[in-house]
């Protein structure tokens, strides 16, 4: 059997409550795995620990036990093999669209000459349709355009896996649909594995191959795994014509809602 | 920004300009996004009205000042040079700024040049050291806490107070003048840099970490630009205090420059020249500040 690309084994995380100073468990002994070229989503309510889990995988948050393997090797620090796309974009506000992507390309390919770097930057600016806006600063861009930069920056270094933390949560609904389709297209074109966390049920069903349901914290668990049966290419319009979509959606909502009430 | 601004860092809270516009700027940006038309035109007309009044009032203050001065020099103290006399002296110096009749009689252009040269060298050296230390302290809370008390003490000492000690130690008035400027240039920049670096958003550092940037790349591509506005705010204050310090330093050390000129003219009882030099010192200071205003604008960013 083929080894999974990403393997999270028994990770735990405890935080100190800022007010009461009591330790609380975000999750303990959490495990999951993601296969090469897969699109996996973790779905859970706000505050259940999705970002914490993603940040631990990215290496920018320390866990209190457990191991993260990438390509069978234990990860010890953040790296270019796991690029993160942040909910709040995390673009450098003093750099233009090109500048932000160039920052990543330069870091990933320090041995390249200027021309090669520029070509790469241009290619990814084009990939996310930002050629017109390439010299603009993030403050001059809409949320959707900013996240396009975030995606281009992450794809441009050709990581082993992309870690997306609610990438479309801060984007208006109309633009969101367009960028979601762009993401799927880039995922298919590049063959880069995607691990995404979200609280949007429709988004998880629309985009991913497999959804892991995360129960509300403290002490969150990955309670159920759902393989999304719908064939690709998927579109929102096609999905809403399929009764199976609503059945699946209701099941997920009931599961998460039920767990929250408990 | 507020959560990590240590209360001990008292200078910086006054000196540091937050890298972004903060809540007010956000609100403005939001207003603009919602309704650009009326908001902008209202601000525009208001700006114009204020702008006009400002100029008139400013001119009025100048005329009032000149009138009072003129009156003082005619009925108050007849030995005191009138504005016209000072203007004549100024014209005399400014019409031929670059002549050289030996060490005690050089064109005013040269004197300004000497002072600016001294300022540039001392300020540059002080700024490089201050920014470097500021980055180190900004990245290391323990070191910052350990050294901050000393910085506060050093900051409170007028650079002129160091002069006897420096003169005694280096035994050279030229070097002493430079060191005074160096000292005067250090503290606001140091405090502001540490503050700016310490307040860089965690997310930018996370990006740098994910990109596995080597330390130097991280400093030059993320930390310094991120703290840029705060650093420039510090540099601007430092430049001001260095320019303020350079006059007494030159006067006391006898180093050729504007400060020396003022003192020399006082010794000659050339009060008109003293007044001219005072005005010139102010004018040069304002120009230097404008330079930094430009730099600040070019490094500012909104997020
Ligand atoms: N640095 C922190 N210190 C203390 N508590 C934290 C910290 N970061 C997150 N938490 C808490 O951990 C829980 C999980 O947070 P997070 O992973 O951001 O949730 P999600 O991304 O699912 O909305 C929340 O209860 C949150 O308040
Ligand atoms: Mg989150």
XYZ file of C-alpha atoms and ligand atoms in Angstrom:
593
model
C 0.000 0.000 0.000
C 1.191 3.467 -0.828
C 2.362 5.611 2.035
C 0.174 8.666 2.725
C 1.705 12.031 1.884
C 0.685 13.629 5.178
C 0.262 11.698 8.368
C -0.737 13.265 11.647
C -0.343 10.897 14.567
C -1.744 11.470 18.005
C -1.231 15.210 18.212
C -2.480 17.084 21.273
C -2.719 20.740 22.037
C -3.421 22.515 25.306
C -3.925 26.235 25.700
C -4.097 28.346 28.784
C -7.333 30.219 29.092
C -6.278 33.869 29.050
C -8.678 34.816 31.861
C -8.959 31.876 34.238
C -5.383 30.675 33.576
C -6.740 27.138 33.488
C -5.339 24.793 30.908
C -7.854 23.499 28.455
C -7.516 20.813 25.857
C -8.165 21.928 22.300
C -7.776 18.325 21.148
C -5.789 15.301 22.210
C -4.515 12.280 20.368
C -5.766 13.452 17.002
C -4.787 11.473 13.923
C -5.441 11.789 10.203
C -3.779 11.123 6.911
C -3.918 12.626 3.451
C -2.953 10.820 0.273
C -0.972 12.333 -2.561
C -3.082 14.536 -4.892
C -6.041 14.313 -2.563
C -8.222 17.270 -1.568
C -9.163 16.790 2.072
C -11.280 19.160 4.140
C -11.675 19.309 7.899
C -15.090 20.706 8.722
C -15.985 22.065 12.136
C -17.539 24.887 14.060
C -15.669 28.085 14.781
C -13.344 27.695 17.727
C -13.139 23.904 17.586
C -9.410 24.003 16.863
C -9.132 23.838 13.074
C -6.571 26.625 12.782
C -4.613 25.172 15.660
C -4.466 21.799 13.912
C -3.467 23.380 10.609
C -0.802 25.534 12.254
C 0.673 22.497 13.976
C 0.895 20.727 10.626
C 2.461 23.862 9.146
C 4.955 23.954 12.019
C 4.114 27.485 13.116
C 2.427 26.224 16.277
C 4.012 23.728 18.676
C 1.982 20.700 19.678
C 1.965 19.151 23.141
C 2.726 15.710 21.861
C 2.186 13.774 18.680
C 3.980 13.653 15.379
C 3.419 15.059 11.893
C 4.941 13.123 9.009
C 5.327 14.435 5.479
C 6.519 11.922 2.895
C 7.271 9.610 5.789
C 9.636 12.065 7.440
C 8.875 13.710 10.739
C 8.487 17.469 10.389
C 10.252 19.611 12.955
C 9.830 23.171 11.673
C 7.895 25.163 9.083
C 9.003 24.685 5.531
C 8.459 25.349 1.853
C 6.997 21.854 1.461
C 3.883 22.969 3.396
C 2.623 26.315 2.141
C -0.163 27.945 4.100
C -2.967 30.083 2.718
C -4.282 32.183 5.568
C -7.823 33.264 6.294
C -6.640 36.874 6.654
C -4.322 36.550 3.627
C -1.111 37.490 5.503
C 0.289 39.426 2.561
C 3.111 41.881 3.123
C 1.284 45.219 2.852
C 4.379 47.086 1.686
C 4.834 44.805 -1.331
C 2.846 44.777 -4.557
C 1.090 41.700 -5.928
C 4.251 40.806 -7.813
C 6.416 41.667 -4.839
C 4.533 39.301 -2.568
C 4.860 36.422 -4.997
C 8.485 37.295 -5.707
C 9.246 37.134 -1.990
C 8.171 33.489 -2.001
C 9.827 32.555 -5.295
C 13.127 34.130 -4.190
C 13.000 32.230 -0.918
C 12.218 28.938 -2.618
C 14.725 29.251 -5.436
C 17.630 31.304 -4.085
C 19.934 30.080 -6.850
C 17.782 31.403 -9.709
C 18.741 34.522 -11.601
C 16.497 37.557 -11.859
C 15.041 36.648 -15.225
C 14.032 33.172 -14.105
C 12.446 34.558 -10.953
C 10.542 37.168 -12.959
C 9.255 34.547 -15.368
C 8.007 32.434 -12.502
C 6.357 35.398 -10.811
C 4.667 36.426 -14.029
C 3.386 32.940 -14.637
C 1.672 32.760 -11.268
C 0.338 36.307 -11.470
C -1.262 35.237 -14.712
C -2.507 31.969 -13.248
C -4.696 33.870 -10.791
C -5.707 36.524 -13.358
C -3.997 39.424 -11.609
C -1.865 40.683 -14.487
C -3.774 43.972 -14.593
C -3.311 44.523 -10.862
C 0.230 43.217 -10.584
C 1.687 46.487 -9.332
C -1.019 47.197 -6.781
C -0.536 46.923 -3.043
C -2.793 44.592 -1.038
C -4.639 47.568 0.473
C -5.811 48.503 -3.023
C -7.252 45.034 -3.708
C -10.571 43.435 -2.850
C -10.625 40.450 -0.506
C -11.004 38.095 -3.426
C -8.011 39.549 -5.222
C -5.933 39.411 -2.065
C -6.625 35.748 -1.622
C -5.720 35.159 -5.243
C -2.312 36.572 -4.340
C -2.218 34.281 -1.313
C -2.968 31.271 -3.521
C -0.474 32.317 -6.186
C 2.201 32.810 -3.541
C 1.592 29.337 -2.153
C 1.425 27.562 -5.527
C 4.468 29.427 -6.867
C 6.918 27.556 -4.651
C 5.511 24.183 -5.703
C 4.955 22.759 -2.221
C 4.239 19.115 -1.464
C 0.984 20.094 0.192
C -1.118 23.232 0.509
C -2.648 24.031 3.879
C -5.679 26.274 3.491
C -7.139 27.887 6.604
C -10.692 29.002 5.746
C -9.308 30.656 2.635
C -12.630 32.008 1.409
C -14.280 32.994 4.691
C -13.488 36.694 4.266
C -14.530 36.916 0.638
C -17.946 38.037 -0.527
C -20.244 35.244 -1.661
C -20.261 36.112 -5.365
C -16.490 36.204 -5.699
C -16.111 33.160 -3.484
C -17.707 30.837 -6.041
C -15.352 32.047 -8.763
C -12.218 31.619 -6.686
C -13.327 28.221 -5.464
C -13.505 27.076 -9.070
C -10.101 28.623 -9.739
C -8.667 26.734 -6.805
C -10.026 23.441 -8.118
C -8.568 24.204 -11.530
C -5.141 24.979 -10.047
C -5.321 21.863 -7.904
C -6.051 19.742 -10.982
C -3.417 21.476 -13.127
C -0.618 21.297 -10.595
C -1.472 18.019 -8.897
C -0.566 19.557 -5.542
C -2.285 17.939 -2.571
C -4.644 20.174 -0.627
C -5.569 20.099 3.042
C -8.218 22.667 3.896
C -10.069 23.544 7.090
C -13.421 25.290 6.906
C -16.693 25.802 8.709
C -18.647 26.033 5.466
C -20.469 22.760 4.765
C -21.238 23.564 1.129
C -17.659 24.558 0.475
C -16.355 21.309 1.913
C -18.740 19.225 -0.211
C -18.142 21.270 -3.357
C -14.361 21.161 -3.225
C -13.064 18.085 -1.476
C -12.637 14.388 -2.082
C -12.961 13.579 1.578
C -14.356 15.515 4.545
C -13.299 14.926 8.150
C -15.852 16.151 10.649
C -14.379 17.796 13.714
C -16.489 17.917 16.854
C -16.695 21.143 18.848
C -14.001 21.667 21.474
C -12.666 21.599 24.039
C -11.392 18.119 23.494
C -12.336 18.097 19.810
C -12.070 14.875 17.842
C -12.222 13.906 14.207
C -15.349 11.833 14.631
C -16.365 10.906 11.148
C -14.961 10.676 7.681
C -17.104 11.190 4.589
C -16.012 10.468 1.056
C -17.759 12.887 -1.255
C -19.428 10.818 -3.986
C -20.106 13.541 -6.552
C -18.181 13.373 -9.780
C -16.061 16.226 -11.031
C -16.231 18.772 -12.467
C -18.636 19.862 -9.779
C -20.520 23.104 -9.872
C -22.824 24.580 -7.321
C -25.658 24.606 -9.869
C -25.274 20.926 -10.653
C -24.991 19.958 -6.996
C -28.197 21.672 -5.968
C -30.089 19.629 -8.586
C -28.932 16.426 -6.952
C -31.066 15.212 -4.032
C -28.088 13.263 -2.769
C -26.318 16.566 -2.144
C -29.025 17.700 0.284
C -29.118 14.339 2.003
C -25.390 14.483 2.569
C -25.548 18.092 3.641
C -28.353 17.408 6.131
C -26.438 14.485 7.520
C -23.356 16.614 8.112
C -25.313 19.504 9.585
C -27.213 17.140 11.854
C -24.013 15.511 12.962
C -22.208 18.741 13.769
C -25.292 20.367 15.248
C -26.070 17.325 17.343
C -22.548 17.158 18.650
C -22.598 20.802 19.526
C -25.851 20.463 21.472
C -24.461 17.527 23.433
C -0.211 47.149 19.129
C -1.269 48.133 22.597
C -0.896 44.700 24.157
C 2.848 44.493 23.719
C 3.800 48.125 24.027
C 5.663 48.047 27.317
C 4.864 50.923 29.609
C 8.550 51.215 30.339
C 9.191 52.180 26.770
C 7.904 55.642 27.421
C 9.606 57.409 24.527
C 8.236 55.143 21.952
C 4.633 55.557 22.863
C 5.025 59.230 22.153
C 7.458 58.869 19.337
C 6.389 55.798 17.471
C 3.960 56.194 14.674
C 2.090 52.937 14.342
C 2.952 51.299 11.033
C -0.621 51.348 9.928
C -3.164 54.059 10.321
C -4.944 52.192 13.083
C -8.643 52.310 13.766
C -9.149 55.819 12.475
C -7.552 55.041 9.144
C -9.603 51.876 8.874
C -12.751 53.819 9.480
C -11.743 56.320 6.834
C -10.979 53.537 4.396
C -14.356 51.997 5.117
C -16.129 55.277 4.594
C -14.332 55.699 1.338
C -15.249 52.214 0.221
C -18.910 52.650 1.072
C -19.441 56.091 -0.334
C -16.493 57.624 -2.103
C -18.282 60.525 -3.777
C -19.739 62.720 -1.035
C -17.123 61.810 1.550
C -14.292 62.899 -0.675
C -15.876 66.085 -1.915
C -16.851 67.136 1.605
C -13.307 66.526 2.820
C -11.997 68.402 -0.212
C -13.973 71.587 0.342
C -13.262 71.516 4.069
C -9.577 71.090 3.312
C -9.561 74.050 0.967
C -11.289 76.348 3.414
C -8.915 75.395 6.227
C -5.970 75.682 3.845
C -6.805 79.297 2.955
C -7.248 80.391 6.554
C -4.065 78.719 7.539
C -2.008 80.688 5.046
C -3.536 84.010 5.974
C -3.065 83.393 9.680
C 0.492 82.240 9.146
C 1.355 85.334 7.143
C -0.305 87.502 9.747
C 1.833 85.956 12.509
C 4.977 86.610 10.511
C 4.040 90.260 9.917
C 3.112 90.718 13.570
C 6.441 89.242 14.612
C 8.373 91.488 12.238
C 6.414 94.542 13.387
C 7.111 93.823 17.070
C 10.740 93.206 16.293
C 10.984 96.419 14.287
C 9.347 98.346 17.120
C 11.652 96.815 19.737
C 14.716 97.739 17.682
C 13.549 101.345 17.225
C 12.050 102.271 20.629
C 12.946 99.386 22.971
C 16.629 98.792 22.454
C 18.169 100.897 19.768
C 21.303 98.762 19.619
C 19.231 95.707 18.691
C 19.434 95.137 14.933
C 16.170 95.696 13.085
C 14.770 93.168 10.599
C 16.067 95.285 7.752
C 19.598 95.296 9.144
C 19.498 91.551 9.646
C 18.202 91.143 6.107
C 21.124 93.207 4.847
C 23.581 91.046 6.755
C 21.847 87.942 5.507
C 22.126 89.188 1.963
C 25.800 89.884 2.500
C 26.436 86.295 3.593
C 24.072 84.597 1.186
C 25.209 86.510 -1.895
C 28.690 85.059 -1.599
C 28.324 81.784 0.287
C 31.545 80.139 -0.814
C 34.648 82.153 -0.042
C 37.629 81.161 2.050
C 39.772 83.736 3.870
C 41.376 81.350 6.326
C 39.940 79.311 9.158
C 38.094 82.151 10.885
C 36.467 83.694 7.862
C 34.727 81.325 5.492
C 31.587 81.595 3.392
C 28.317 80.679 5.051
C 27.845 77.892 2.490
C 30.985 76.229 3.779
C 29.850 76.624 7.382
C 26.491 75.021 6.634
C 28.365 72.336 4.728
C 30.652 71.591 7.690
C 27.726 71.327 10.074
C 25.751 69.131 7.682
C 28.767 66.934 7.023
C 29.321 66.464 10.738
C 25.623 65.766 11.162
C 25.590 63.266 8.298
C 28.539 61.249 9.585
C 27.462 61.214 13.232
C 23.816 60.640 12.402
C 24.499 57.845 9.944
C 26.798 56.035 12.340
C 24.376 56.531 15.232
C 21.422 55.388 13.144
C 23.102 52.241 11.887
C 24.043 51.264 15.422
C 20.622 52.215 16.771
C 18.676 50.304 14.110
C 20.881 47.260 14.561
C 20.467 47.285 18.343
C 16.787 48.059 17.955
C 16.224 45.012 15.767
C 18.122 42.801 18.198
C 16.193 44.136 21.197
C 12.897 44.087 19.310
C 13.324 40.401 18.571
C 14.448 39.433 22.049
C 12.144 40.403 24.901
C 14.543 39.236 27.599
C 17.396 41.312 26.285
C 15.038 44.221 25.828
C 13.833 44.059 29.410
C 17.372 43.715 30.686
C 18.749 46.707 28.788
C 15.760 49.020 28.728
C 16.496 50.665 32.099
C 19.958 51.674 30.919
C 18.594 52.968 27.648
C 16.133 55.104 29.567
C 18.932 56.565 31.686
C 21.201 57.216 28.712
C 18.349 58.750 26.789
C 17.711 61.278 29.548
C 21.255 62.626 29.399
C 21.795 65.598 27.117
C 24.479 64.709 24.583
C 26.211 67.969 25.512
C 26.699 66.651 29.048
C 28.919 63.920 27.632
C 31.197 66.420 26.004
C 33.801 66.946 28.728
C 34.120 63.226 29.259
C 34.374 62.514 25.546
C 36.887 65.292 25.061
C 38.938 63.952 27.961
C 38.791 60.426 26.542
C 39.384 60.922 22.820
C 41.510 64.093 23.194
C 40.288 65.479 19.891
C 37.577 68.084 19.414
C 36.672 66.940 15.902
C 35.966 63.398 17.054
C 34.189 64.681 20.133
C 31.784 66.741 18.001
C 31.030 63.667 15.894
C 30.490 61.546 18.982
C 28.080 64.097 20.427
C 26.023 63.921 17.242
C 26.304 60.132 17.343
C 24.928 60.031 20.887
C 22.160 62.465 20.071
C 21.119 60.292 17.119
C 20.839 57.039 18.995
C 17.981 56.918 21.428
C 14.751 57.761 19.610
C 15.764 55.507 16.721
C 16.745 52.692 19.055
C 13.527 52.864 21.040
C 11.320 53.184 17.978
C 13.034 50.387 16.109
C 12.698 48.031 19.050
C 9.063 49.022 19.360
C 8.362 48.646 15.639
C 10.119 45.285 15.367
C 8.410 43.981 18.469
C 5.031 44.914 17.043
C 5.409 43.369 13.620
C 2.396 41.187 13.002
C 2.981 37.563 13.893
C 1.530 36.535 10.546
C 4.365 38.194 8.605
C 6.906 36.322 10.689
C 4.949 33.126 10.125
C 5.167 33.678 6.384
C 8.914 34.225 6.701
C 9.179 31.012 8.713
C 7.183 28.990 6.203
C 9.334 30.366 3.396
C 12.378 29.243 5.437
C 13.986 32.630 4.988
C 17.522 32.848 6.338
C 17.910 35.359 9.161
C 19.405 38.104 7.014
C 16.738 37.792 4.344
C 14.107 37.844 7.047
C 15.561 41.009 8.557
C 15.880 42.863 5.266
C 12.750 41.667 3.479
C 10.257 41.357 6.323
C 11.363 42.891 9.605
C 12.884 46.164 8.432
C 10.122 46.986 5.931
C 7.519 45.977 8.484
C 9.026 48.231 11.120
C 9.952 50.850 8.504
C 7.393 53.497 9.429
C 8.251 53.259 13.132
C 11.966 53.362 12.365
C 11.652 56.444 10.184
C 9.575 58.161 12.857
C 12.486 57.502 15.218
C 15.074 58.660 12.695
C 13.154 61.854 12.212
C 13.172 62.672 15.912
C 16.821 61.644 16.149
C 17.730 63.922 13.271
C 16.017 66.773 15.063
C 17.824 66.179 18.311
C 21.158 65.743 16.538
C 20.690 69.059 14.762
C 19.800 70.668 18.071
C 22.924 69.208 19.707
C 25.306 70.149 16.963
C 25.082 73.904 17.611
C 26.325 73.927 21.224
C 28.807 71.183 20.395
C 30.424 73.267 17.661
C 30.258 76.401 19.774
C 31.940 74.809 22.782
C 34.451 72.755 20.830
C 35.335 75.464 18.355
C 34.593 73.145 15.428
C 33.991 75.157 12.288
C 30.299 75.235 11.435
C 27.075 77.098 12.129
C 27.311 76.658 15.901
C 30.822 78.019 15.896
C 29.692 80.922 13.734
C 26.967 81.881 16.223
C 29.385 81.865 19.118
C 32.086 83.652 17.221
C 29.702 86.424 16.197
C 28.532 86.736 19.801
C 32.125 87.196 20.868
C 32.405 89.907 18.210
C 29.087 91.356 19.387
C 27.770 90.909 15.858
C 24.196 90.550 16.988
C 22.746 90.919 13.483
C 24.882 87.993 12.377
C 23.827 85.991 15.421
C 20.183 86.517 14.490
C 20.876 85.590 10.892
C 22.610 82.391 12.009
C 19.727 81.505 14.318
C 17.282 81.838 11.437
C 19.545 79.827 9.169
C 19.853 77.018 11.733
C 16.072 76.882 11.909
C 15.687 76.872 8.145
C 18.193 74.050 7.651
C 16.491 72.063 10.406
C 13.129 72.413 8.700
C 14.589 71.264 5.400
C 16.117 68.224 7.028
C 12.775 67.402 8.571
C 11.059 67.700 5.215
C 13.515 65.187 3.825
C 12.428 62.702 6.455
C 8.804 63.479 5.873
C 9.327 62.323 2.299
C 11.105 59.201 3.415
C 8.289 58.473 5.852
C 5.724 58.810 3.078
C 7.609 56.452 0.811
C 7.862 53.777 3.513
C 4.337 54.069 4.859
C 1.930 51.231 4.189
C -1.662 50.414 5.021
C -2.803 46.930 5.780
N -2.842 31.504 21.520
C -3.946 31.031 22.140
N -4.045 31.079 23.491
C -5.133 30.601 24.120
N -6.173 30.051 23.496
C -6.145 29.961 22.152
C -5.036 30.452 21.395
N -5.282 30.242 20.088
C -6.490 29.653 20.016
N -7.016 29.478 21.247
C -8.281 28.823 21.557
O -8.235 27.517 21.043
C -9.472 27.150 20.490
C -9.299 26.758 19.046
O -8.958 27.880 18.280
P -8.789 27.827 16.707
O -7.871 26.721 16.357
O -8.422 29.174 16.237
O -10.279 27.479 16.220
P -10.907 27.502 14.764
O -9.819 27.782 13.799
O -11.526 26.173 14.592
O -11.957 28.562 14.764
C -10.399 28.332 20.686
O -11.151 28.091 21.854
C -9.461 29.478 20.884
O -10.049 30.451 21.710
Mg -9.619 29.447 12.492
